[in-house]
Coordinates of C-alpha atoms in Angstrom, one line a residue:
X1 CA -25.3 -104.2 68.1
X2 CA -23.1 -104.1 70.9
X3 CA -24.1 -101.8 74.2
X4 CA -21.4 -102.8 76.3
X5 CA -18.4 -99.9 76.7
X6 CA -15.2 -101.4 76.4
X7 CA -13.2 -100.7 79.5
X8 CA -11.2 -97.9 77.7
X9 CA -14.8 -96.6 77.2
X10 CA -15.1 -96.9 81.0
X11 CA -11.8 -95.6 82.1
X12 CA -12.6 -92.3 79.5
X13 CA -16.1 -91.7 80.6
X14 CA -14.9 -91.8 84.2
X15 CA -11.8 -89.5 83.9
X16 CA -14.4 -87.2 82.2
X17 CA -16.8 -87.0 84.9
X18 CA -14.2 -86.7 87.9
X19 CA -12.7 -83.3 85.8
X20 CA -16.5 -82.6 85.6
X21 CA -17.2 -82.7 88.9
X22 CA -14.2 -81.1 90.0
X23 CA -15.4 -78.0 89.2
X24 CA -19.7 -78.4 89.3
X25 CA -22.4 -76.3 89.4
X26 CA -21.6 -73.6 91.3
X27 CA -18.1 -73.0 89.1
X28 CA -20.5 -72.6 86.2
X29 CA -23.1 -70.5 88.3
X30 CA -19.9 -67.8 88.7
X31 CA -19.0 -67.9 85.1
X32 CA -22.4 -67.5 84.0
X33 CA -22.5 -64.4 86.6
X34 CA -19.4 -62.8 85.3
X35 CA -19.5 -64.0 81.8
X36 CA -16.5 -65.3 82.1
X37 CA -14.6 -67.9 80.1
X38 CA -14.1 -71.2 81.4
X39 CA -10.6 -71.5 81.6
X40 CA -9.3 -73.3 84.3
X41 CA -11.4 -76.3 83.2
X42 CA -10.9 -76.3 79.9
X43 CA -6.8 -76.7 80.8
X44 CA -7.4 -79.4 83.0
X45 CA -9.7 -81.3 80.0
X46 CA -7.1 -80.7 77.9
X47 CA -4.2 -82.2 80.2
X48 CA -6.2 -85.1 81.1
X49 CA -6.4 -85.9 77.3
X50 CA -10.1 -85.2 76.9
X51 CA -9.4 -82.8 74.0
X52 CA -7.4 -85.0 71.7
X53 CA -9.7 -88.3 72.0
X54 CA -9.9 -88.0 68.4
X55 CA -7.0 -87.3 67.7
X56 CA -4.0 -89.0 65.9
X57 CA -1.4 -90.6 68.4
X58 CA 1.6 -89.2 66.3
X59 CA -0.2 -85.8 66.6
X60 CA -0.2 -86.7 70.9
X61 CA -3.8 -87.6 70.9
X62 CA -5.3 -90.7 72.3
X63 CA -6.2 -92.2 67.9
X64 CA -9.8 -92.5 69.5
X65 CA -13.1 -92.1 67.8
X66 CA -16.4 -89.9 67.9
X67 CA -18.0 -92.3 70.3
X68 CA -15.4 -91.7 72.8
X69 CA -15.4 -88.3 72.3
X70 CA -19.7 -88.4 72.7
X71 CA -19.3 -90.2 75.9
X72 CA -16.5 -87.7 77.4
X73 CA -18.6 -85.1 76.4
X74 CA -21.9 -86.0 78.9
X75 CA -20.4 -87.8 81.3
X76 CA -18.2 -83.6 81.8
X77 CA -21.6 -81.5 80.8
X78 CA -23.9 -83.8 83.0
X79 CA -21.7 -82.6 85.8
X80 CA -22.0 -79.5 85.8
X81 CA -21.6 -77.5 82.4
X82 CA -23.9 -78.6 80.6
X83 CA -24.6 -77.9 76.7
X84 CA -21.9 -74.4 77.0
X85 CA -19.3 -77.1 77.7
X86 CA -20.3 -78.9 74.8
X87 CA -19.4 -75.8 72.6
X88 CA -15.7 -75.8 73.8
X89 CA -15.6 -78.9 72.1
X90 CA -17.5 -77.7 68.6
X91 CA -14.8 -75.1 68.5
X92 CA -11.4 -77.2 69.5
X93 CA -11.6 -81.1 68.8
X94 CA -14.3 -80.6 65.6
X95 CA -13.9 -76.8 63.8
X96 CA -9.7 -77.9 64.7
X97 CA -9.2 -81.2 64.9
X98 CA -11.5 -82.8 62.7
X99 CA -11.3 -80.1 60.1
X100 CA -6.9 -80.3 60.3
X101 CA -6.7 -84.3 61.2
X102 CA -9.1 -85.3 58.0
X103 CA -8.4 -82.1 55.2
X104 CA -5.6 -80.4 56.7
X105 CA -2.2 -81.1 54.8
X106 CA 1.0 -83.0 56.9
X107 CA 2.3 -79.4 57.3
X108 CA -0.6 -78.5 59.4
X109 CA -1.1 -81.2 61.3
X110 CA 2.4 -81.4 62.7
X111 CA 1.9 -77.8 63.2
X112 CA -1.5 -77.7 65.2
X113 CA -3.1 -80.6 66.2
X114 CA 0.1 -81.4 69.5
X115 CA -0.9 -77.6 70.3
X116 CA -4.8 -77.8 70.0
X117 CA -4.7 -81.4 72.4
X118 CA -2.4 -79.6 75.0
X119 CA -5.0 -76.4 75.5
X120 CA -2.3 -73.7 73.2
X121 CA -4.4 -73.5 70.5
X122 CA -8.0 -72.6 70.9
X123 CA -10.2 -72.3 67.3
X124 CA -13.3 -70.8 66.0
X125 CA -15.2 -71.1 63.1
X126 CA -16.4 -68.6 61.1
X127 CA -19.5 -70.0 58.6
X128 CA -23.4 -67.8 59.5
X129 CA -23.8 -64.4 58.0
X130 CA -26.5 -62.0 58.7
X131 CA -28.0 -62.4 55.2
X132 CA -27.6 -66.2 54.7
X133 CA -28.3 -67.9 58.1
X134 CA -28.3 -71.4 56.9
X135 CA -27.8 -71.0 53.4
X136 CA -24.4 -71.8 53.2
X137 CA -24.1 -71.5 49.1
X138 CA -25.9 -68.2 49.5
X139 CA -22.8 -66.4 51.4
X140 CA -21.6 -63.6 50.4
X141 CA -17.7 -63.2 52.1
X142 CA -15.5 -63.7 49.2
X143 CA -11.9 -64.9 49.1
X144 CA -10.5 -63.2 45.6
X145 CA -7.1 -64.6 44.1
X146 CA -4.1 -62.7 45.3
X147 CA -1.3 -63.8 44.0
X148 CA -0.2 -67.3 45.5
X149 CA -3.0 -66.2 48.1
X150 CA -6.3 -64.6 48.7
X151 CA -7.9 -61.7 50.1
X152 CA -11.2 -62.0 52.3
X153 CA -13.6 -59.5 52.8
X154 CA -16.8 -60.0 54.1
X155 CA -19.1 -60.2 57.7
X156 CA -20.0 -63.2 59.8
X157 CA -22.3 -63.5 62.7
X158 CA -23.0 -65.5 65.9
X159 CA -19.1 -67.2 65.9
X160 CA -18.2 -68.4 69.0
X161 CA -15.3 -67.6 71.2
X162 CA -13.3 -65.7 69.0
X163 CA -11.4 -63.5 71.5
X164 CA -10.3 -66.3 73.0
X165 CA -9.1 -68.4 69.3
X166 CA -5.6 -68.5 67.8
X167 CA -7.1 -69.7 64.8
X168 CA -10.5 -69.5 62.7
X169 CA -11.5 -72.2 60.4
X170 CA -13.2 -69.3 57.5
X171 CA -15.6 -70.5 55.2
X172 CA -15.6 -68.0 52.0
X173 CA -16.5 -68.1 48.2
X174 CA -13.9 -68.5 45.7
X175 CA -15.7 -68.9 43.2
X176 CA -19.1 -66.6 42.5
X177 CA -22.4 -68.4 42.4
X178 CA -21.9 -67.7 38.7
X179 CA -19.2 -69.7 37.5
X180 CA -19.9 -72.4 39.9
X181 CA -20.3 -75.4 37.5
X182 CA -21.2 -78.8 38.1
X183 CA -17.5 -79.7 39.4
X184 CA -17.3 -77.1 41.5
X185 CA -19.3 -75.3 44.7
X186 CA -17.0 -72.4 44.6
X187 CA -16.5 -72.7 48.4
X188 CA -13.0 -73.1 50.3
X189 CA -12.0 -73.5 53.7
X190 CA -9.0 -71.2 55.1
X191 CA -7.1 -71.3 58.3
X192 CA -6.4 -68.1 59.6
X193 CA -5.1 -66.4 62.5
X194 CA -7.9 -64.6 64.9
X195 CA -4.9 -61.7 65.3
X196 CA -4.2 -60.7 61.3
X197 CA -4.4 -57.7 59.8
X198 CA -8.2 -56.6 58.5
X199 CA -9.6 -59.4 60.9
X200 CA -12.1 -57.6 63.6
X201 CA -14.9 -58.4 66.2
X202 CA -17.7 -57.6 68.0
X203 CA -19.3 -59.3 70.8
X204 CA -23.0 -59.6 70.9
X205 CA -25.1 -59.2 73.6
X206 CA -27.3 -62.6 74.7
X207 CA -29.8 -64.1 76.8
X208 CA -27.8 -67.1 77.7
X209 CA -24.2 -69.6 76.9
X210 CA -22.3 -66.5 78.8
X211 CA -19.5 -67.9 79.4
X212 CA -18.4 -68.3 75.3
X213 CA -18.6 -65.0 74.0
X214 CA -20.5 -64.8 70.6
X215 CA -19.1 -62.0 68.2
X216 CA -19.8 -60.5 64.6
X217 CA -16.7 -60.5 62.7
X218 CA -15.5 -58.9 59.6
X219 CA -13.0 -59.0 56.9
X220 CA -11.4 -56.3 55.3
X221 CA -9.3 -57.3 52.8
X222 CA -7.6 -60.1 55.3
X223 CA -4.6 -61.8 53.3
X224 CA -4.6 -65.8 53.5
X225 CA -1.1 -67.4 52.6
X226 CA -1.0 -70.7 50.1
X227 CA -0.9 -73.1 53.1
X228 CA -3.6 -71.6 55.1
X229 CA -6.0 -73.4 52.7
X230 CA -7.5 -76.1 54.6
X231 CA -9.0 -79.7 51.7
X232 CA -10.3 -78.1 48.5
X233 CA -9.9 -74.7 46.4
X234 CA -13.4 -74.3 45.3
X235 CA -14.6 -77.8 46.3
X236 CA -14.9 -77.1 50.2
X237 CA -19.0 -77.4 50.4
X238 CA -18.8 -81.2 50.8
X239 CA -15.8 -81.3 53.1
X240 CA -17.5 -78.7 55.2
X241 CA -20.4 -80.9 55.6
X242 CA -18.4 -83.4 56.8
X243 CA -17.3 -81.3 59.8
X244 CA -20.7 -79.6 60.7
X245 CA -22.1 -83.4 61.2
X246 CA -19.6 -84.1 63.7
X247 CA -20.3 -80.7 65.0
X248 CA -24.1 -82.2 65.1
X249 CA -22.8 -85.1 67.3
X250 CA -21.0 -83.2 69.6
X251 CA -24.2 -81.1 70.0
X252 CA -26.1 -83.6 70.9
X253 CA -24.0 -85.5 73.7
X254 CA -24.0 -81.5 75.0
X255 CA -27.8 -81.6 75.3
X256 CA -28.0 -85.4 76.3
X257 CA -25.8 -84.2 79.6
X258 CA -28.2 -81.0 80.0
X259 CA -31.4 -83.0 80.0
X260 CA -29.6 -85.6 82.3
X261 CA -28.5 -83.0 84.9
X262 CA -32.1 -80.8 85.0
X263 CA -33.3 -84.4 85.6
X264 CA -31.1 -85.1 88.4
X265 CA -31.8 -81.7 90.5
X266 CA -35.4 -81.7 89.8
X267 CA -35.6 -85.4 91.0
X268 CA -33.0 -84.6 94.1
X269 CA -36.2 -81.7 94.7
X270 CA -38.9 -83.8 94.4
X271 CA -38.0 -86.3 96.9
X272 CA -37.3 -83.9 99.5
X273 CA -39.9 -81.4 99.0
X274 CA -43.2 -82.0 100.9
X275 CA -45.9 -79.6 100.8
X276 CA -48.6 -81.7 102.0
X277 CA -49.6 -84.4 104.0
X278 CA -45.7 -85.0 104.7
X279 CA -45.2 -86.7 101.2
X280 CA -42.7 -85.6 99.0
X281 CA -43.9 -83.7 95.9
X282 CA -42.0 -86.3 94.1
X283 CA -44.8 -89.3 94.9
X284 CA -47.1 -87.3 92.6
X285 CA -47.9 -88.8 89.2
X286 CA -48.0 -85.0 88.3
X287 CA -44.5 -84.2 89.3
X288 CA -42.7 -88.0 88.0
X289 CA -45.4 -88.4 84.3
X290 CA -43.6 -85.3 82.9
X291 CA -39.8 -86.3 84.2
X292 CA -40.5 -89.5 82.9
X293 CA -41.5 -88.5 79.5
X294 CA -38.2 -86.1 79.4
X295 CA -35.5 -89.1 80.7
X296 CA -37.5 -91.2 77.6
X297 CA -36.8 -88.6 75.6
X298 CA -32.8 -88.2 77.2
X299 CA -32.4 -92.0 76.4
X300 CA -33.3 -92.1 72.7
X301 CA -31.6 -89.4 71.6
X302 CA -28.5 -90.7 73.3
X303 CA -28.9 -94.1 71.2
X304 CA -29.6 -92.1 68.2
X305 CA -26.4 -89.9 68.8
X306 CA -23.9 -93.4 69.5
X307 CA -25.5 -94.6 66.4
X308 CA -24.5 -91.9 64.1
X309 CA -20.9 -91.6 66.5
X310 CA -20.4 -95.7 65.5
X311 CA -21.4 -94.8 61.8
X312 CA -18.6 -92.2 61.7
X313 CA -15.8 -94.7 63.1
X314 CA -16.7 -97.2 60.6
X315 CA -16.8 -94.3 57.6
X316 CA -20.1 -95.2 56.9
X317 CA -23.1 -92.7 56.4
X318 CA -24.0 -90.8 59.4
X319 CA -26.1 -87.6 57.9
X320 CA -28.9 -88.4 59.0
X321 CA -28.6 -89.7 62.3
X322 CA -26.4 -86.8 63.6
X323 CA -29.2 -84.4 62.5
X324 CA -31.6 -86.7 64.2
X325 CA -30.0 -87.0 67.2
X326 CA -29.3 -83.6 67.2
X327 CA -33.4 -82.9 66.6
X328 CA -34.1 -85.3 69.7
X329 CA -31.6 -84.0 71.7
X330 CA -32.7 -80.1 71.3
X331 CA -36.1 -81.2 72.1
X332 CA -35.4 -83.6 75.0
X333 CA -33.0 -80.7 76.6
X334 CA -35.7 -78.1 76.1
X335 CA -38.4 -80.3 77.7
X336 CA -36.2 -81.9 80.6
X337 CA -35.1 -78.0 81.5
X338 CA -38.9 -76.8 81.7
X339 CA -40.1 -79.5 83.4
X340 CA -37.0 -79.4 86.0
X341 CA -38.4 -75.9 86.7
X342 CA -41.7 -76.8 86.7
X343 CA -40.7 -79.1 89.6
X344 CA -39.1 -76.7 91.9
X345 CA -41.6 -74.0 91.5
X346 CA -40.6 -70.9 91.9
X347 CA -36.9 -71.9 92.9
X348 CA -36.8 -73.1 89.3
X349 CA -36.2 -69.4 88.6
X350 CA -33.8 -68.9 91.2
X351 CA -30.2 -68.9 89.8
X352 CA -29.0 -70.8 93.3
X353 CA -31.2 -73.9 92.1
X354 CA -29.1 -74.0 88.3
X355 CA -31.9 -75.1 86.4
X356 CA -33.0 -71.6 85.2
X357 CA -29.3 -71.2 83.4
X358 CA -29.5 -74.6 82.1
X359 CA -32.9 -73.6 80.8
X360 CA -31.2 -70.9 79.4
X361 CA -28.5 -72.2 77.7
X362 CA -30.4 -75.3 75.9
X363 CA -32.9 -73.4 74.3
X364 CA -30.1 -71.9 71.7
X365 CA -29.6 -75.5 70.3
X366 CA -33.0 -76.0 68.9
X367 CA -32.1 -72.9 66.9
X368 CA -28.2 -73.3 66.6
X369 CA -26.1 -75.0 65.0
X370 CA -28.9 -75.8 62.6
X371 CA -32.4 -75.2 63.0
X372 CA -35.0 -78.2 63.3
X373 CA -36.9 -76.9 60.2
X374 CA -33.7 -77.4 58.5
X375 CA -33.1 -80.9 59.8
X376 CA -36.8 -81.8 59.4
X377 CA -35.9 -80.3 55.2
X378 CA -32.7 -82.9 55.1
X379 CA -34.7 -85.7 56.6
X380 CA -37.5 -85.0 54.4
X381 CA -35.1 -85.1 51.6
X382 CA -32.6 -87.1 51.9
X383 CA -34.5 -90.2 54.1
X384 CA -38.1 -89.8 52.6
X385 CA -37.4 -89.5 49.2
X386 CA -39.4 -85.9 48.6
X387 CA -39.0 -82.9 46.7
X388 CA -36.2 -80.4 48.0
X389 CA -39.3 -77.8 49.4
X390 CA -36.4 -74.7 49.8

């Protein structure tokens, strides 16, 4: 085991956290205000070449891995955005570029990937409906055979940024749960464009990530050309697996940079802070035991998160430590947010302090974009040896 960043490493994590900084805390405040879509950063990731780390050189990326892209990722959200920006980078560099650059045909690529690393193509995936949550094989939109195409109709719910997406990476049946046989899982990824005929949306109304817009969307009989099919006709389950693990790891370095950040301000509180006898609140064991516990917590999920990132550059296994990662992220976010307000009192809930939208916005990911039950069920499974329980 090596823990030394090369000085590419270096030179990347740096770059990230100057763009990162550029903009802050209060740029996010605004956006959180408005609901507002961040933009003007996202541009400015994408032109210093923080979008297409993993990308392909001959596509224009930098041929990079998913540790590089992990460590881009906190050293940006630990300056300011926190696990929102994270999801900027679930939608473009993994639902688009890992989805196109590893299953996407030559066609595609040429097509896509140069646009997705200069900011002109912006992606969205459409997988959770209302009835299936995380059931994946349970879904119910269908892609029916349509001459050399298909035809989707069906509903998904709680897809990010879609008014904002040129494309949406759509997960669909082609196959019914029927006739699915052992070779087979009857699922297929599509490609589509956000702006096609039958496609539609409607945002949902949330408690927090306000600057990416959430939607329900639905398909009414939405016509998919021959080379909008993204890897395998009716063998996509596996291949779609392999994307929502990467998905896992770019989670995680999301809520790595949250729980650093809530650390930081409630630590730049404590030692100014002085309610009695002249000391700063931040000499109490009462105030440091609990920020402690959360930067232990910060610090092991980060390992756990490079490990699975270095298991994915070598194309080894990585299952199971993306999901952990992600579990010991969501928790070490969560409990690094509430003790950050716990620390500054009642300005915790002030929106001037940040903490609160912080607060906010990591509590999704314990819940999204897989549940811990769920990852607790795969670890169970797949690392204990015991019976599948759902």
């Amino acid at each position: 085991m090596n823990f030394d960043r090369s000085d590419e490493q270096t030179m990347l994590a740096d770059t990230a956290r100057r763009v990162g900084e550029k903009y802050g805390l209060d740029y996010w405040r605004e956006l959180d205000a408005t609901k507002a879509f961040p933009t003007a950063i996202w541009q400015e990731i994408c032109d210093a070449g923080l979008c297409g780390i993993a990308v392909p050189e001959e596509y224009g990326g930098a041929g990079l891995g998913m540790t590089e892209m992990a460590m881009a990722i906190e050293a940006l959200c630990a300056a300011g955005g926190g696990s929102t920006l994270s999801q900027m980078f679930m939608c473009n560099p993994v639902f688009g570029g890992v989805t196109i650059s590893t299953f996407g045909t030559q066609a595609m690529k040429r097509e896509l990937l140069p646009d997705l690393v200069a900011g002109k193509a912006m992606f969205a995936m459409a997988l959770t409906e209302p009835d299936a949550g995380t059931n994946t094989l349970a879904m119910k939109t269908f892609a029916r055979a349509d001459g050399d195409g298909w035809r989707i109709n069906g509903q998904k719910i709680w897809i990010t940024a879609v008014p904002q997406a040129t494309k949406m990476l759509v997960v669909a049946r082609t196959k019914k749960l029927e006739e699915v046989g052992r070779k087979t899982d009857g699922i297929s990824l599509f490609l589509v464009d956000v702006a096609r005929d039958g496609l539609s949306h409607q945002a949902i109304d949330k408690v927090g990530t306000n600057t990416l817009p959430s939607s329900s969307v639905f398909f009414e009989d939405v016509r998919v050309e021959p080379h909008e099919l993204v890897g395998t006709l009716d063998g996509g389950f596996r291949e779609l697996l392999d994307v929502l693990n990467t998905e896992r790891i770019v989670t995680t370095a999301g809520l790595v940079a949250t729980a650093q950040l809530a650390i930081r301000l409630a630590v730049d509180y404590a030692r100014e802070r002085k309610v009695f006898n002249n000391a700063p609140i931040g000499s109490y064991q009462s105030i440091q035991f609990p920020l402690a516990e959360a930067q232990i917590q910060l610090e092991c999920a980060r390992l756990m998160n490079h490990k699975a990132a270095t298991l994915y550059d070598q194309g080894k296994p990585y299952g199971s430590e993306a999901n952990m990662a992600k579990y010991l992220a969501g928790h070490a976010a969560g409990l690094a947010t509430d003790r950050a307000i716990q620390t500054l009192g009642g300005m915790g809930y002030a929106k001037e302090y940040h903490v609160e939208r912080l607060w906010r916005d990591a509590r999704l990911f314990r819940v999204a974009p897989v549940s811990e039950e769920m990852i607790l069920n795969y670890v169970a499974q797949h690392d204990l040896g015991l019976p599948r329980s759902y």
